[in-house]
């Protein structure tokens, strides 16, 4: 396995200086602009990382690097999840039991001004304590690593002892905070990422049968060409709607608008995926749950067959979930297919509004060999209190989502490929 690196503790304990950790604590933000802070409601990513900080803090002062949401360009609707990390700081402090200082960004502050505040705080931070930087995506240079990345001189001046990359859920990206570390200090793979990589490796190299249900609100079909020869594919979410359309079905005007918005500028990719749909048996829903914006009452939720979506009575309705027949047919196919691994990648419906047919499907197929890939799926499972039932029934819940889909597809992880090729400062 190419991702095995030296033991973190035996190597770092002989060094002095702060240790930077890039991890993923991205959490769902409520209508009040806050993340959940009560026990039982805290996002699993945030909770898991918080407990590990106590172990990492034994090695020296920690500098914690994370993002929340995404910074949309001017003119585009702001992302409700793009908030600062003040609430994350409170949760991390409460769960980890260590003292964590938060260096908050002030609106209008330049990087030079912010980094000066950070340096001052780090220099007054003792071993066993940590400093949490504010949302890294505030800074435009975070989007893509470049040789003049401002993180490099900052952490060189701080005398960084080590950099720990524990951000596997982001590994399919080349964000600056994932890529800079090897240029500054000895670089290690964190515990959560290593554990999830081992699971991914075990599944990928198992000769048993595999099936993946690809859902979610983001395009994921780019990975499917590299997956279809390794496992069977069923679709839901926006990928399921697109697959149904490319298979020759009419989906209704509101759903056409949805696809046009989600897949804007992806005509070439859709053409290639359409060819794949013709050549391979890629499953798609046979029915959907429809409703209308502004009226999600139970009396305004309808189970509609795929063949009926183009009828006039459904012109003002949109797809919000897979349908009951799809739950039944997918479950029957999976449970009679003798699959050793049943992988769930992305919600099947808009779970935030109580559309839960995707959850019903999970309840039919969980147990040994069931794997839930993280991101929105983890949030969905927590919403319906299903994480522990999955794990207690010998299933697996991974924190990485899209990064695992691309990993199963054999697509490279930029920060890891770069580290393997060039090594890190020793």
Short mmCIF file of C-alpha atoms in Angstrom, two decimals, residues 94-312:
data_model
loop_
_atom_site.label_atom_id
_atom_site.label_comp_id
_atom_site.label_asym_id
_atom_site.label_seq_id
_atom_site.Cartn_x
_atom_site.Cartn_y
_atom_site.Cartn_z
CA UNK A 94 -15.35 20.95 24.89
CA UNK A 95 -14.74 17.50 23.39
CA UNK A 96 -10.94 17.44 23.25
CA UNK A 97 -10.39 18.70 26.79
CA UNK A 98 -7.36 20.73 25.71
CA UNK A 99 -6.98 24.50 25.62
CA UNK A 100 -7.60 25.77 22.10
CA UNK A 101 -7.02 29.40 21.13
CA UNK A 102 -9.05 30.75 18.21
CA UNK A 103 -7.56 33.38 15.90
CA UNK A 104 -10.67 34.92 14.37
CA UNK A 105 -10.69 36.73 11.05
CA UNK A 106 -11.95 40.33 11.13
CA UNK A 107 -13.87 41.48 8.02
CA UNK A 108 -11.62 43.45 5.69
CA UNK A 109 -8.45 42.14 7.30
CA UNK A 110 -5.53 41.42 4.94
CA UNK A 111 -3.62 38.14 5.01
CA UNK A 112 -0.59 39.99 6.37
CA UNK A 113 -2.64 41.41 9.24
CA UNK A 114 -4.27 38.08 10.00
CA UNK A 115 -1.05 36.06 9.84
CA UNK A 116 0.65 38.54 12.20
CA UNK A 117 -2.09 37.84 14.77
CA UNK A 118 -1.62 34.12 14.22
CA UNK A 119 2.16 34.27 14.73
CA UNK A 120 1.72 36.21 17.95
CA UNK A 121 -0.73 33.62 19.32
CA UNK A 122 1.34 30.60 18.26
CA UNK A 123 4.41 31.99 20.01
CA UNK A 124 2.42 32.16 23.25
CA UNK A 125 0.95 28.65 22.90
CA UNK A 126 2.36 25.88 25.08
CA UNK A 127 2.78 22.17 24.30
CA UNK A 128 -0.55 20.46 25.02
CA UNK A 129 -2.46 23.45 23.62
CA UNK A 130 -3.66 24.33 20.13
CA UNK A 131 -4.40 27.32 17.91
CA UNK A 132 -7.33 27.10 15.49
CA UNK A 133 -7.06 29.24 12.37
CA UNK A 134 -10.27 30.68 10.95
CA UNK A 135 -11.99 29.35 7.82
CA UNK A 136 -9.20 28.82 5.29
CA UNK A 137 -11.54 29.45 2.36
CA UNK A 138 -11.73 33.12 3.34
CA UNK A 139 -8.47 33.44 1.42
CA UNK A 140 -8.61 33.13 -2.37
CA UNK A 141 -5.15 31.54 -2.54
CA UNK A 142 -6.52 28.49 -0.69
CA UNK A 143 -8.34 27.30 -3.85
CA UNK A 144 -5.22 26.04 -5.62
CA UNK A 145 -1.62 25.51 -4.58
CA UNK A 146 1.02 27.67 -6.26
CA UNK A 147 4.77 27.91 -5.57
CA UNK A 148 4.36 31.35 -3.99
CA UNK A 149 1.72 30.07 -1.54
CA UNK A 150 1.66 32.40 1.52
CA UNK A 151 1.52 29.42 3.89
CA UNK A 152 5.13 28.50 3.06
CA UNK A 153 6.92 31.61 4.44
CA UNK A 154 4.48 31.81 7.35
CA UNK A 155 5.17 28.30 8.60
CA UNK A 156 8.88 28.51 7.83
CA UNK A 157 9.10 31.56 10.10
CA UNK A 158 7.19 29.67 12.81
CA UNK A 159 9.75 26.85 12.70
CA UNK A 160 7.17 24.16 11.95
CA UNK A 161 8.29 20.81 13.39
CA UNK A 162 5.87 18.68 11.36
CA UNK A 163 2.83 18.80 9.11
CA UNK A 164 0.06 16.20 9.48
CA UNK A 165 -2.28 15.74 6.52
CA UNK A 166 -5.46 14.29 8.01
CA UNK A 167 -7.82 15.78 5.44
CA UNK A 168 -8.70 12.71 3.37
CA UNK A 169 -12.24 13.96 2.62
CA UNK A 170 -10.51 16.72 0.60
CA UNK A 171 -7.76 14.70 -1.02
CA UNK A 172 -9.37 14.83 -4.45
CA UNK A 173 -8.59 18.57 -4.45
CA UNK A 174 -5.30 20.45 -4.71
CA UNK A 175 -6.08 23.08 -2.06
CA UNK A 176 -3.06 25.06 -0.88
CA UNK A 177 -3.45 23.88 2.72
CA UNK A 178 -3.12 20.25 1.57
CA UNK A 179 -0.13 20.81 -0.69
CA UNK A 180 2.20 23.24 1.10
CA UNK A 181 3.24 21.04 4.02
CA UNK A 182 5.97 18.98 2.36
CA UNK A 183 7.80 22.20 1.38
CA UNK A 184 8.14 23.27 5.01
CA UNK A 185 8.41 20.28 7.35
CA UNK A 186 8.38 16.46 7.62
CA UNK A 187 4.93 15.40 6.46
CA UNK A 188 2.79 12.59 7.86
CA UNK A 189 -0.60 11.08 7.13
CA UNK A 190 -3.02 11.45 10.05
CA UNK A 191 -4.75 8.65 11.91
CA UNK A 192 -8.25 9.13 10.47
CA UNK A 193 -6.98 9.33 6.90
CA UNK A 194 -4.76 6.27 7.32
CA UNK A 195 -7.60 4.24 8.79
CA UNK A 196 -9.94 5.19 5.94
CA UNK A 197 -7.27 4.51 3.32
CA UNK A 198 -6.78 1.01 4.68
CA UNK A 199 -10.52 0.41 4.41
CA UNK A 200 -10.61 1.76 0.86
CA UNK A 201 -7.62 -0.40 -0.08
CA UNK A 202 -9.20 -3.52 1.45
CA UNK A 203 -12.47 -3.03 -0.45
CA UNK A 204 -10.80 -2.12 -3.72
CA UNK A 205 -8.57 -5.20 -3.73
CA UNK A 206 -11.21 -7.63 -2.48
CA UNK A 207 -12.17 -9.99 -5.30
CA UNK A 208 -15.76 -10.23 -4.06
CA UNK A 209 -18.73 -8.58 -5.79
CA UNK A 210 -19.36 -4.89 -5.19
CA UNK A 211 -22.20 -2.47 -5.85
CA UNK A 212 -22.24 1.29 -5.36
CA UNK A 213 -25.32 3.50 -5.06
CA UNK A 214 -24.28 6.95 -6.30
CA UNK A 215 -26.54 9.78 -5.17
CA UNK A 216 -26.09 13.27 -3.79
CA UNK A 217 -26.75 16.80 -5.01
CA UNK A 218 -23.34 17.20 -6.70
CA UNK A 219 -22.22 15.69 -10.02
CA UNK A 220 -20.43 12.38 -9.38
CA UNK A 221 -20.75 10.74 -12.77
CA UNK A 222 -17.18 11.73 -13.79
CA UNK A 223 -15.86 8.81 -11.71
CA UNK A 224 -18.30 6.24 -13.11
CA UNK A 225 -16.26 5.40 -16.27
CA UNK A 226 -13.51 4.10 -13.99
CA UNK A 227 -15.95 2.30 -11.69
CA UNK A 228 -18.16 0.31 -14.07
CA UNK A 229 -15.55 -2.39 -14.67
CA UNK A 230 -14.94 -2.80 -10.93
CA UNK A 231 -18.47 -2.85 -9.53
CA UNK A 232 -22.15 -2.58 -10.39
CA UNK A 233 -23.58 0.95 -10.33
CA UNK A 234 -27.01 2.13 -9.19
CA UNK A 235 -27.86 5.83 -9.25
CA UNK A 236 -30.01 8.23 -7.25
CA UNK A 237 -29.94 11.97 -6.49
CA UNK A 238 -29.08 14.26 -9.41
CA UNK A 239 -26.99 11.52 -11.03
CA UNK A 240 -30.05 9.25 -10.99
CA UNK A 241 -32.20 11.89 -12.67
CA UNK A 242 -29.52 12.49 -15.31
CA UNK A 243 -29.10 8.76 -15.94
CA UNK A 244 -32.85 8.35 -16.43
CA UNK A 245 -32.87 11.22 -18.93
CA UNK A 246 -29.87 9.87 -20.85
CA UNK A 247 -31.62 6.49 -20.99
CA UNK A 248 -34.39 8.09 -23.06
CA UNK A 249 -36.96 9.13 -20.46
CA UNK A 250 -38.70 12.51 -20.22
CA UNK A 251 -38.31 13.98 -16.74
CA UNK A 252 -40.53 17.08 -16.80
CA UNK A 253 -39.68 20.79 -17.18
CA UNK A 254 -38.76 21.58 -13.55
CA UNK A 255 -36.35 18.67 -13.42
CA UNK A 256 -34.83 19.70 -16.75
CA UNK A 257 -34.16 23.11 -15.17
CA UNK A 258 -32.54 21.42 -12.17
CA UNK A 259 -30.15 19.42 -14.36
CA UNK A 260 -29.32 22.48 -16.47
CA UNK A 261 -28.32 24.35 -13.31
CA UNK A 262 -26.38 21.53 -11.64
CA UNK A 263 -24.51 20.44 -14.78
CA UNK A 264 -23.94 23.88 -16.29
CA UNK A 265 -20.83 23.93 -18.48
CA UNK A 266 -20.47 20.13 -18.40
CA UNK A 267 -21.80 19.31 -21.89
CA UNK A 268 -18.69 17.36 -22.88
CA UNK A 269 -18.74 15.28 -19.69
CA UNK A 270 -22.46 14.56 -20.10
CA UNK A 271 -21.89 13.40 -23.70
CA UNK A 272 -19.21 10.96 -22.51
CA UNK A 273 -21.45 9.75 -19.70
CA UNK A 274 -24.30 9.27 -22.18
CA UNK A 275 -22.09 6.96 -24.22
CA UNK A 276 -21.32 5.02 -21.04
CA UNK A 277 -25.03 4.67 -20.21
CA UNK A 278 -25.53 3.11 -23.65
CA UNK A 279 -22.67 0.65 -23.23
CA UNK A 280 -23.16 -0.43 -19.61
CA UNK A 281 -26.10 -1.43 -17.43
CA UNK A 282 -26.22 1.50 -15.01
CA UNK A 283 -29.27 1.37 -12.76
CA UNK A 284 -31.58 4.36 -12.32
CA UNK A 285 -34.81 4.95 -10.37
CA UNK A 286 -38.10 3.65 -11.75
CA UNK A 287 -40.11 6.15 -9.71
CA UNK A 288 -39.59 9.32 -7.70
CA UNK A 289 -41.13 11.36 -4.89
CA UNK A 290 -42.32 14.75 -6.18
CA UNK A 291 -43.22 17.93 -4.33
CA UNK A 292 -43.25 21.72 -4.77
CA UNK A 293 -41.12 24.54 -3.41
CA UNK A 294 -42.95 26.22 -0.55
CA UNK A 295 -45.27 23.30 0.16
CA UNK A 296 -43.55 20.16 1.40
CA UNK A 297 -46.52 18.95 3.42
CA UNK A 298 -47.23 15.22 3.41
CA UNK A 299 -50.37 15.86 1.38
CA UNK A 300 -48.24 17.47 -1.35
CA UNK A 301 -45.74 14.64 -1.73
CA UNK A 302 -46.50 12.21 -4.53
CA UNK A 303 -44.92 8.95 -5.64
CA UNK A 304 -44.77 9.15 -9.45
CA UNK A 305 -43.59 6.56 -11.95
CA UNK A 306 -40.71 7.61 -14.20
CA UNK A 307 -42.87 7.14 -17.30
CA UNK A 308 -45.42 9.64 -15.93
CA UNK A 309 -43.07 12.55 -15.13
CA UNK A 310 -43.86 14.33 -18.40
CA UNK A 311 -47.63 14.39 -17.78
CA UNK A 312 -49.14 17.91 -17.49
#
